[in-house]
Short mmCIF file of C-alpha atoms in Angstrom, two decimals:
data_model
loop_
_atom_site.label_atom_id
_atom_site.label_comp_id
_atom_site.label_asym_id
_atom_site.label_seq_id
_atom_site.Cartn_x
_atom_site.Cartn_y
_atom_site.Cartn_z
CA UNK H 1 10.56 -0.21 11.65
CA UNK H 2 7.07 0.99 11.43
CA UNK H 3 5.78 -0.57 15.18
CA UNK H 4 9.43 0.99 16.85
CA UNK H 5 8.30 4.10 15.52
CA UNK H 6 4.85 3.88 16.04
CA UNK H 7 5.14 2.89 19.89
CA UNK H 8 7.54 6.02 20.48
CA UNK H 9 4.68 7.76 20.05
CA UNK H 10 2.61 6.17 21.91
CA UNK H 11 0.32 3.77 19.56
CA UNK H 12 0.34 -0.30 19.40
CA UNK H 13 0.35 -0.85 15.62
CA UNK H 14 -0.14 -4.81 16.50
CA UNK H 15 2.08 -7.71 15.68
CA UNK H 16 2.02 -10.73 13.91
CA UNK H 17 1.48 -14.22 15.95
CA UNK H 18 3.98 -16.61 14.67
CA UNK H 19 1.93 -19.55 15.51
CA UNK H 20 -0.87 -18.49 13.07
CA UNK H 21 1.39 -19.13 10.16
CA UNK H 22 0.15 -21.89 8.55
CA UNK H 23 2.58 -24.45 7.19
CA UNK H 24 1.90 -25.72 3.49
CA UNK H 25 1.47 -29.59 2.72
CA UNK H 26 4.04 -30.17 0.00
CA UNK H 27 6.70 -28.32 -1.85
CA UNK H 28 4.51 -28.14 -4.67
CA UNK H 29 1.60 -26.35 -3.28
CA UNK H 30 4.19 -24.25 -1.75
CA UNK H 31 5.36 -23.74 -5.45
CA UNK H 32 2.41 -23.01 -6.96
CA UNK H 33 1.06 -20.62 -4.59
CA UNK H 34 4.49 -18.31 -3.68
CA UNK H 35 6.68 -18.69 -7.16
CA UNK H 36 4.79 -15.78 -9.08
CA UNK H 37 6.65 -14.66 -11.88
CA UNK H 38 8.50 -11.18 -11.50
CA UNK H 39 9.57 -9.02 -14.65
CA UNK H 40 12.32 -6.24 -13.18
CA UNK H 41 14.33 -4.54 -16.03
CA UNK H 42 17.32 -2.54 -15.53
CA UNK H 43 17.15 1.13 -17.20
CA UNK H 44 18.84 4.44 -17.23
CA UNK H 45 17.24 7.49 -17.61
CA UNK H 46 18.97 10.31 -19.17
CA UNK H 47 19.19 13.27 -17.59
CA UNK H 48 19.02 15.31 -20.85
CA UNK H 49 15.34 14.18 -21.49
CA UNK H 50 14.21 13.48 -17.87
CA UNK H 51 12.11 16.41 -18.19
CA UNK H 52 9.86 15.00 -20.88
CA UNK H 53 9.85 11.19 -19.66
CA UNK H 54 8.31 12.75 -16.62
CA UNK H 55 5.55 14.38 -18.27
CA UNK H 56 5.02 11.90 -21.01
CA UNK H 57 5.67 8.67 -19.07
CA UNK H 58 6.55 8.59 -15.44
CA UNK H 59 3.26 9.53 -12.62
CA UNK H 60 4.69 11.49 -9.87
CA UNK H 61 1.51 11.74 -8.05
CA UNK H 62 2.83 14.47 -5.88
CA UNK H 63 -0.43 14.55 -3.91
CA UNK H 64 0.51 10.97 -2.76
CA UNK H 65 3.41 11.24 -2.32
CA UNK H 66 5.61 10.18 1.11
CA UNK H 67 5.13 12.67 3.65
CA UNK H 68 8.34 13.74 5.05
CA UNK H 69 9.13 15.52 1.87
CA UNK H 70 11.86 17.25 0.70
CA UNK H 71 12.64 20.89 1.59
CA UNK H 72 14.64 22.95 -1.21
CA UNK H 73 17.78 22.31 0.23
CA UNK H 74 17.49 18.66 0.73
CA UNK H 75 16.48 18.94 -3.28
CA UNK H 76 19.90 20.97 -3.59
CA UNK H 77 21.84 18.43 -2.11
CA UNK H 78 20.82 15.96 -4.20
CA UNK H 79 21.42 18.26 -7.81
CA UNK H 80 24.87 18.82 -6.27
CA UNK H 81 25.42 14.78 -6.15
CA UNK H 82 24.72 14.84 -10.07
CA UNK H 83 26.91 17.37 -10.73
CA UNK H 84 29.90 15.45 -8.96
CA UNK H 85 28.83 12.00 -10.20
CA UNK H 86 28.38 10.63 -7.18
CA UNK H 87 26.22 7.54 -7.46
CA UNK H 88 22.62 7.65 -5.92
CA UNK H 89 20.18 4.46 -4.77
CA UNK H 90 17.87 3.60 -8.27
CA UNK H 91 14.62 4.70 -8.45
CA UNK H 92 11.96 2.35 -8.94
CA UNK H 93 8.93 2.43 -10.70
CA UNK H 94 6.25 -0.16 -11.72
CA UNK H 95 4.65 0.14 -14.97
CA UNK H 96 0.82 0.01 -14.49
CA UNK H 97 -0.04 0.10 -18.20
CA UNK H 98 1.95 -0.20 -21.10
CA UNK H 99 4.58 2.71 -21.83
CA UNK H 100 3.52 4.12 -17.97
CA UNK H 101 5.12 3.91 -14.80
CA UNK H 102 4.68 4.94 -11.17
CA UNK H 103 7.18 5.51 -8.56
CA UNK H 104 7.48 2.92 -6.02
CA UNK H 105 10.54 4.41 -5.01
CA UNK H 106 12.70 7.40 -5.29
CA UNK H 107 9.60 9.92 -5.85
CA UNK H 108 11.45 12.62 -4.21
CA UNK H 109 14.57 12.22 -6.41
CA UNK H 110 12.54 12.46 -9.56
CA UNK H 111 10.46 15.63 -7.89
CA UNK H 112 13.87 16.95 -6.94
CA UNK H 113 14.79 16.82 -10.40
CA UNK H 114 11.65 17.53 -12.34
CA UNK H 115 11.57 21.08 -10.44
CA UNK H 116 15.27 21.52 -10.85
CA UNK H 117 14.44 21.16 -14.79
CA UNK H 118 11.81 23.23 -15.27
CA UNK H 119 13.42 26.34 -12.73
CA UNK H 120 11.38 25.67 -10.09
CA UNK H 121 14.53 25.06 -7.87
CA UNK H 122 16.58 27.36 -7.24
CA UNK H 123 19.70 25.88 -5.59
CA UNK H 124 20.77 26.86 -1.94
CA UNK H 125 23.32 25.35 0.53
CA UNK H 126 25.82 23.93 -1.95
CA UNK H 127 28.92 23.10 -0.42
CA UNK H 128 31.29 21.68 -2.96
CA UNK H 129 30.08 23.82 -5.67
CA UNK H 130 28.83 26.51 -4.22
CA UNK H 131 28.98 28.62 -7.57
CA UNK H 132 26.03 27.10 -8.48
CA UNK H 133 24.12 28.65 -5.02
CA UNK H 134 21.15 30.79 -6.36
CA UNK H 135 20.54 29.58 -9.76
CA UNK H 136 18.29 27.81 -11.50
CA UNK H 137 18.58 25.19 -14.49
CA UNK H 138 17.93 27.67 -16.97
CA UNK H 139 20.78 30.06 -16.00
CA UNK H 140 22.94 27.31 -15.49
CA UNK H 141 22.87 26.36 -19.16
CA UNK H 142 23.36 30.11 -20.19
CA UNK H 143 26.23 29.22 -18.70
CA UNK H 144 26.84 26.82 -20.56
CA UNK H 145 27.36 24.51 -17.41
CA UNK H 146 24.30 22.70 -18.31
CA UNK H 147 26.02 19.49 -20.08
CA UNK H 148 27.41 18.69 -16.94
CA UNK H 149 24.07 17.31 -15.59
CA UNK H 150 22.64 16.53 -19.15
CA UNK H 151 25.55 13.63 -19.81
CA UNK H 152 24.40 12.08 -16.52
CA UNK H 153 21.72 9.19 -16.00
CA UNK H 154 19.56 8.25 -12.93
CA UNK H 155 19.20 4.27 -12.73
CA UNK H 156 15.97 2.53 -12.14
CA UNK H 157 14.82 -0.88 -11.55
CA UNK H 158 11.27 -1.07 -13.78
CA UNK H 159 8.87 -3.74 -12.48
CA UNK H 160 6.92 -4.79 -16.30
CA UNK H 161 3.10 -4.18 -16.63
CA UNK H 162 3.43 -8.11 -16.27
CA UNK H 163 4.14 -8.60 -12.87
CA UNK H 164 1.52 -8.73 -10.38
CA UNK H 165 0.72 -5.71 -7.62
CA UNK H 166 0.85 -8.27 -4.96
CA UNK H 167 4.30 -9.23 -6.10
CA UNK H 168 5.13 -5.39 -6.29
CA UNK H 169 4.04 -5.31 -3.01
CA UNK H 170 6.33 -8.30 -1.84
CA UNK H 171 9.69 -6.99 -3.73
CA UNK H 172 9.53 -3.85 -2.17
CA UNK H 173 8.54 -4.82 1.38
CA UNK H 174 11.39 -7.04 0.93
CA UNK H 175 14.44 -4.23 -0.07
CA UNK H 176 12.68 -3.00 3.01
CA UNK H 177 14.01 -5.30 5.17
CA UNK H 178 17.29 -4.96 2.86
CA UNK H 179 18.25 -1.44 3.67
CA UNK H 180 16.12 0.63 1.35
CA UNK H 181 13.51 3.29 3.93
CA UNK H 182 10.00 2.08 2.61
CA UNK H 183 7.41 1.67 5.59
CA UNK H 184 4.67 -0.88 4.05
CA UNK H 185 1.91 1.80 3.49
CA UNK H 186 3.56 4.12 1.98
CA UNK H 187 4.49 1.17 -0.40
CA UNK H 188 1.22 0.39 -0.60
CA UNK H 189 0.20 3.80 -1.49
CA UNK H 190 2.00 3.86 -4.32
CA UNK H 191 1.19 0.30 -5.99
CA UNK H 192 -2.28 0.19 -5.45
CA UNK H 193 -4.05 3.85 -7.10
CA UNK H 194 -7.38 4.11 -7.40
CA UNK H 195 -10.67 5.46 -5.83
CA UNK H 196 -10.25 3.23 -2.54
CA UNK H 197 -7.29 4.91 -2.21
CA UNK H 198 -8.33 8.31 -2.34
CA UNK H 199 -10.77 7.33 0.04
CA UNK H 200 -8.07 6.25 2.76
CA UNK H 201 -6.64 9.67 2.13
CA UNK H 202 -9.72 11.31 2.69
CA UNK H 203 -11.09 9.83 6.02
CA UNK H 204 -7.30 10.26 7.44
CA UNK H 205 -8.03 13.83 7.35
CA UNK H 206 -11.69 13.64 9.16
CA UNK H 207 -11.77 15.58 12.66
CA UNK H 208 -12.87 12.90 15.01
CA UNK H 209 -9.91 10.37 13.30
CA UNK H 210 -7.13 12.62 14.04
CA UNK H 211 -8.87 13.47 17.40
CA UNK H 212 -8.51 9.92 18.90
CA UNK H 213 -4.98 9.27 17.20
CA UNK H 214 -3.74 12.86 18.24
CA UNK H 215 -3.02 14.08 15.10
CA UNK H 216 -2.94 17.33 14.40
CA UNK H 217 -5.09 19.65 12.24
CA UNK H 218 -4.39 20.47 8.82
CA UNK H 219 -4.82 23.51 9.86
CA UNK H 220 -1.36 23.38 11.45
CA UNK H 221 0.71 21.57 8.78
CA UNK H 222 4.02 22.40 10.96
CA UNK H 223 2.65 20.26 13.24
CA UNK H 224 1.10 17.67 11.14
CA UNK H 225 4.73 17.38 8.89
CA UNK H 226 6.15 16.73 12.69
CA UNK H 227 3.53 13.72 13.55
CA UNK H 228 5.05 10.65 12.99
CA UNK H 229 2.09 8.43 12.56
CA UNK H 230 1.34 11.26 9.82
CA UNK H 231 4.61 11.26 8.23
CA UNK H 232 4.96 7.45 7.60
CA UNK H 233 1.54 6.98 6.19
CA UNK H 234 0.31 5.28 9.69
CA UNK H 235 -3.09 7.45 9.82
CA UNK H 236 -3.70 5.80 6.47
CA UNK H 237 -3.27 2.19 8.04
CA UNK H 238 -5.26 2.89 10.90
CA UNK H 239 -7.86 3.74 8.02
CA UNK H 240 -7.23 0.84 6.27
CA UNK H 241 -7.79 -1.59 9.26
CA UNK H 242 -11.29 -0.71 9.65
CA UNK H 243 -12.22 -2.01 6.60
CA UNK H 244 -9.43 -4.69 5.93
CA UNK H 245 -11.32 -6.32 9.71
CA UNK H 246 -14.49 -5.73 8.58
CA UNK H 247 -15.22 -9.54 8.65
CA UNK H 248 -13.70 -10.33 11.62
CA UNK H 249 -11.45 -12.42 10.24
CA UNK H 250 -8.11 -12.40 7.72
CA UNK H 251 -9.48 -14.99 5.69
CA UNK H 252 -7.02 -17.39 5.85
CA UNK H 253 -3.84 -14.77 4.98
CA UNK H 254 -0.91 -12.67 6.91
CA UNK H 255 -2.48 -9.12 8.13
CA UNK H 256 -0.27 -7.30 5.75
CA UNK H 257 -1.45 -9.35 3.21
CA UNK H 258 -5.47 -9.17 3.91
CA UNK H 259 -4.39 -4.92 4.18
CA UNK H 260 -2.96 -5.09 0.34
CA UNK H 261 -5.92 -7.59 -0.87
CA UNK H 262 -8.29 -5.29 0.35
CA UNK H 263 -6.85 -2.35 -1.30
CA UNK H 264 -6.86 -4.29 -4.32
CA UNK H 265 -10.18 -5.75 -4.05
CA UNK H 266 -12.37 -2.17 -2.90
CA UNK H 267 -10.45 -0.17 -6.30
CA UNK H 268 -11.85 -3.08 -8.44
CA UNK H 269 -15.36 -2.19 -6.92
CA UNK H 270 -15.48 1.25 -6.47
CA UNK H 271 -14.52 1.27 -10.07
CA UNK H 272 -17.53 -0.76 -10.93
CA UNK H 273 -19.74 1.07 -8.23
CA UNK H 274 -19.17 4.87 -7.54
CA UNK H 275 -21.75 4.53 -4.04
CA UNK H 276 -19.31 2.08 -2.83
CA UNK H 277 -17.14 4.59 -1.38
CA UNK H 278 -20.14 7.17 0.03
CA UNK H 279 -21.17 4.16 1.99
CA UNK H 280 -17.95 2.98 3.45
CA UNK H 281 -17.17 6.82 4.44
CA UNK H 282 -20.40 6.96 6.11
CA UNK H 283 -19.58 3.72 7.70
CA UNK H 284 -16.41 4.68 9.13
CA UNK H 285 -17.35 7.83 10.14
CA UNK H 286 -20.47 6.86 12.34
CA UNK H 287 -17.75 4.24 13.98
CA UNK H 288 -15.92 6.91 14.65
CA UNK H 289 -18.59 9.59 16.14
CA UNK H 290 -20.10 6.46 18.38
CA UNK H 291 -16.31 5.86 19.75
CA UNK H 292 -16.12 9.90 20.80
CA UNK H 293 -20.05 9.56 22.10
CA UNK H 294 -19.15 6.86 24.68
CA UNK H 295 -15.57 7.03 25.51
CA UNK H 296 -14.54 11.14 24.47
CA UNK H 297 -10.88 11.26 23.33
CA UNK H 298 -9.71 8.07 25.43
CA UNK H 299 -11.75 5.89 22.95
CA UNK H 300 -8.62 3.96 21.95
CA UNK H 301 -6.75 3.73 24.71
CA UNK H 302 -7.12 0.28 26.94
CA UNK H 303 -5.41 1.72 29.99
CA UNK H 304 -7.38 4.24 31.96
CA UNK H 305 -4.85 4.37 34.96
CA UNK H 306 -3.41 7.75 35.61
CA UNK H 307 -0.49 6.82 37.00
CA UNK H 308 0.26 4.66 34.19
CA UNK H 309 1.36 6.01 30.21
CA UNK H 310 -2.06 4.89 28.64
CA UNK H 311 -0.88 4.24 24.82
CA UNK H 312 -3.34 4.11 22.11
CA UNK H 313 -3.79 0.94 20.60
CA UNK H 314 -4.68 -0.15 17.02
CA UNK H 315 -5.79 -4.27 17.96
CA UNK H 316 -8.22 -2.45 20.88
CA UNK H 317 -9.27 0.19 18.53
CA UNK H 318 -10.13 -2.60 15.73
CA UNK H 319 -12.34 -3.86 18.50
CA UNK H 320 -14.58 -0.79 19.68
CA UNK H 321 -14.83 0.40 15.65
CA UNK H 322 -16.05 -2.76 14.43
CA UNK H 323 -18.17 -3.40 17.62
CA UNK H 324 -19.50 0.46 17.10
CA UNK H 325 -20.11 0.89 13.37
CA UNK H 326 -23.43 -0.65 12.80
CA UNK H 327 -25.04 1.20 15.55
CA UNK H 328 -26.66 4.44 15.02
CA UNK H 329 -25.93 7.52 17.29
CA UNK H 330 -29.38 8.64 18.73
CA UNK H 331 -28.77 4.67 20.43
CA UNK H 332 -26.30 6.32 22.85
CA UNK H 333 -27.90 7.74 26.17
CA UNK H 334 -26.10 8.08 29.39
CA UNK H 335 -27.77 5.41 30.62
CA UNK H 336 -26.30 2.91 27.57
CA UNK H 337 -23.10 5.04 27.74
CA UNK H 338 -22.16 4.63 31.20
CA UNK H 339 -23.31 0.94 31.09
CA UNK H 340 -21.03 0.09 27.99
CA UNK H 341 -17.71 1.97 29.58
CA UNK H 342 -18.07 -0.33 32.88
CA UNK H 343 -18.43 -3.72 30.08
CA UNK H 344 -15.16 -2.36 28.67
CA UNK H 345 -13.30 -1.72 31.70
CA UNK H 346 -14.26 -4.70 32.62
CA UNK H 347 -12.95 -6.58 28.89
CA UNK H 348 -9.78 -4.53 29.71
CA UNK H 349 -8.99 -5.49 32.96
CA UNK H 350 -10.68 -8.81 33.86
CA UNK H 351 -11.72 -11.03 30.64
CA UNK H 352 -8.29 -13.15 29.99
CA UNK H 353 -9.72 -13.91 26.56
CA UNK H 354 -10.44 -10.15 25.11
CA UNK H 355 -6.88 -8.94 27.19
CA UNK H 356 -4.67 -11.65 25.38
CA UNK H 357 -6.62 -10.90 21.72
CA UNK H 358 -5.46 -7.20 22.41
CA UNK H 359 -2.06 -7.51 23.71
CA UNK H 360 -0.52 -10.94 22.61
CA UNK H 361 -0.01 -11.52 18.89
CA UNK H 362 -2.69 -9.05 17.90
CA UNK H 363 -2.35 -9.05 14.40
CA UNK H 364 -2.99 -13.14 14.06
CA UNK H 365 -5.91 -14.42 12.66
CA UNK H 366 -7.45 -16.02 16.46
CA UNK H 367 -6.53 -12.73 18.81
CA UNK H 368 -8.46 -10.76 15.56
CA UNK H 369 -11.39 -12.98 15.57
CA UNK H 370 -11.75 -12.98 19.43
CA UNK H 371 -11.07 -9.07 20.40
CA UNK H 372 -13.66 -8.01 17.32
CA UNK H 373 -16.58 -10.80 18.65
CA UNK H 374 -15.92 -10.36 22.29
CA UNK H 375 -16.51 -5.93 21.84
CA UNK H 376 -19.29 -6.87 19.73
CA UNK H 377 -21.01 -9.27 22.30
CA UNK H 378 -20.48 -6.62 25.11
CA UNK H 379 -22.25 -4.09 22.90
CA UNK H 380 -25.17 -5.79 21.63
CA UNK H 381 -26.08 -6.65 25.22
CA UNK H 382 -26.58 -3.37 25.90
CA UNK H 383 -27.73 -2.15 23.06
CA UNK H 384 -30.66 -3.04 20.35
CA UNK H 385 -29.81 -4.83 16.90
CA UNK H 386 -27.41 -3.21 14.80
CA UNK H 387 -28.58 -0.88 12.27
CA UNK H 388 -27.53 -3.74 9.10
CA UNK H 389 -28.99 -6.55 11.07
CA UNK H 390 -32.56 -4.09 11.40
CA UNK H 391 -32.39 -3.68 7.88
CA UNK H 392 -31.89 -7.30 7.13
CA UNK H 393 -35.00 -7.90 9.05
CA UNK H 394 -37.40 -5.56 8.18
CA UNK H 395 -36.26 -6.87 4.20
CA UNK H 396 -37.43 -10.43 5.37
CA UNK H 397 -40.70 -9.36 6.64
CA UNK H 398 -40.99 -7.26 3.46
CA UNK H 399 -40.54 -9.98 1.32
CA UNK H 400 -42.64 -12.59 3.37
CA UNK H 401 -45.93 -9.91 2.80
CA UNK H 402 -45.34 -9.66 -0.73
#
């Protein structure tokens, strides 16, 4: 779902290469490695104290929430379904400590209703019961309407404190493919929290990012609600590759694995480390600014012909980042500029190698390894050693005179 939508817009997300699947050796290392253990329980939440279970128990985490959010009369809609008894999709949540839960799914059922309790909906657009238009909870119970919704309960699936976020991460990717709308970021979003997180969120919204993705300004948040690589948590993806390809390599997993290991992994260490995260956001911004320096707002787009729709792509973007990062700005003159946009033209149009690693089963582990070493190679022959590889060095000679 996510690359259909993603290429209407214009943007390659990448695909997986079948052929990089590698096949285990027995059934019982196949056992061992896939049969993690899974603890779903079944449970109804009552309507009459939804209210507190929210505040006490359940993290709505509105400022993470999905994107395409609700608008009052969506909300309305779905009050006017509990009144009639109509039966809604469960809600899930996972249960990160005991006692508390986040919502993996169904946040903007539990908003709905949180702000319907506490009379910060008023309803509008009813249909059936259109009595209710223009009220709010509290004036429905004066009413004395209000048992109507209190008697009801909202079901949810609970995934225990005891299973595992990467097998959160695998149920819910799989009643993905079942039917139920959750694009794999925003379901990452939700089961991994944490600083590294917050991070993603933050460099989505950096100037130069949105710039070469064309998304639009804060500033404008009509706009912005209207992007689609915005509204399904793609910017945040895009993010996430940079440092998920850091290595050049998936290190022996499926992308969408390596992208929900590394989420895992960088909360664990910014958690131990607070610089962690200043350092990766001055990483990825200075990949960033050095894309814009050389190649202006065309940095991630492959295709320079005219006459031809020139799409952004993600695998070629993973390329000129990870080739640009280490490199400081002040390296760029238009000397070195002009000399590095005919070595990519060049990658683009005439090395078989770099144009199969960006177009042909991108997201396996070979087309990642070649398109990231290839863009570095064409860089570092024009340019001096990378800014880590300078530091490396002059800590050698450092230590060799002491």
């Amino acid at each position: 779902m996510v690359k259909k939508i993603a290429k209407a817009v214009g943007v390659d997300m990448g695909e997986e290469d079948p052929a990089e699947q590698k096949s285990l050796s027995t059934l019982e290392e196949k056992y061992s490695q896939q049969m993690r253990q899974i603890f779903p329980v079944k449970i109804d939440l009552p309507w009459l104290t939804l209210r507190t279970q929210i505040e006490e128990q359940i993290e709505l985490r509105p400022d993470f929430q999905r994107r395409d959010r609700w608008n009052d009369s969506k909300r309305s809609r779905f009050i006017e379904s509990v009144v009639m008894n109509v039966p809604v999709p469960p809600v899930f949540l996972g249960e990160e400590e005991y006692g508390k839960y986040v919502v993996l799914d169904g946040r903007q059922r539990l908003t709905a209703a949180y702000k319907f309790l506490t009379d910060e909906l008023t309803l509008e657009g009813l249909q059936i019961w259109k009595e209710l238009n223009g009220l709010t909870f509290s004036e429905i119970k004066k009413k004395g309407f209000a048992a109507t919704i209190e008697r009801r309960f909202l079901s949810a699936i609970l995934l225990t404190h005891e299973s595992s976020p990467e097998v959160k991460y695998e149920v819910f990717d799989r009643l993905n493919t079942g039917g139920i709308i959750a694009e794999q970021m925003e379901v990452r979003n939700a089961i991994f929290p944490g600083p590294f997180n917050q991070l993603l969120h933050s460099l989505s919204e950096d100037e130069g990012f949105r710039r070469l993705w064309g998304i639009p300004s804060s500033k404008d948040s009509a706009a912005l609600e209207k992007n689609v690589l915005y509204r399904q948590m793609d910017d945040l993806e895009l993010v996430l590759r940079f440092f998920a390809l850091r290595p050049g390599t998936l290190s022996g997993m499926r992308f969408k694995d390596r992208l929900s290991d590394v989420m895992n992994i960088k909360n664990s260490d910014y958690k131990k480390n607070d610089k962690l995260a200043a350092l990766d956001s001055e990483l990825f911004k200075r990949a960033i600014a050095n894309c814009i320096t050389v190649f202006g707002d065309d940095a991630f787009k492959p295709n320079k012909n005219p006459n031809k729709k020139s799409n952004r792509s993600a695998p070629y973007a993973d390329a000129v980042m990870q080739a640009f990062a280490d490199h400081d700005n002040v390296v760029f003159t238009p000397v070195v500029i002009a000399k590095l946009k005919k070595i990519f033209t060049e990658l683009v149009t005439t090395n078989r190698a770099f144009m199969d690693a960006v177009g042909k089963g991108t997201n396996g582990e070979s087309a990642i390894k070649n398109r990231i070493r290839l863009a570095k190679e064409a860089v570092n022959s024009v340019l001096p050693a990378p800014i880590v590889k300078q530091k490396k060095v002059l800590l050698r000679r450092k230590k060799a005179a002491e």
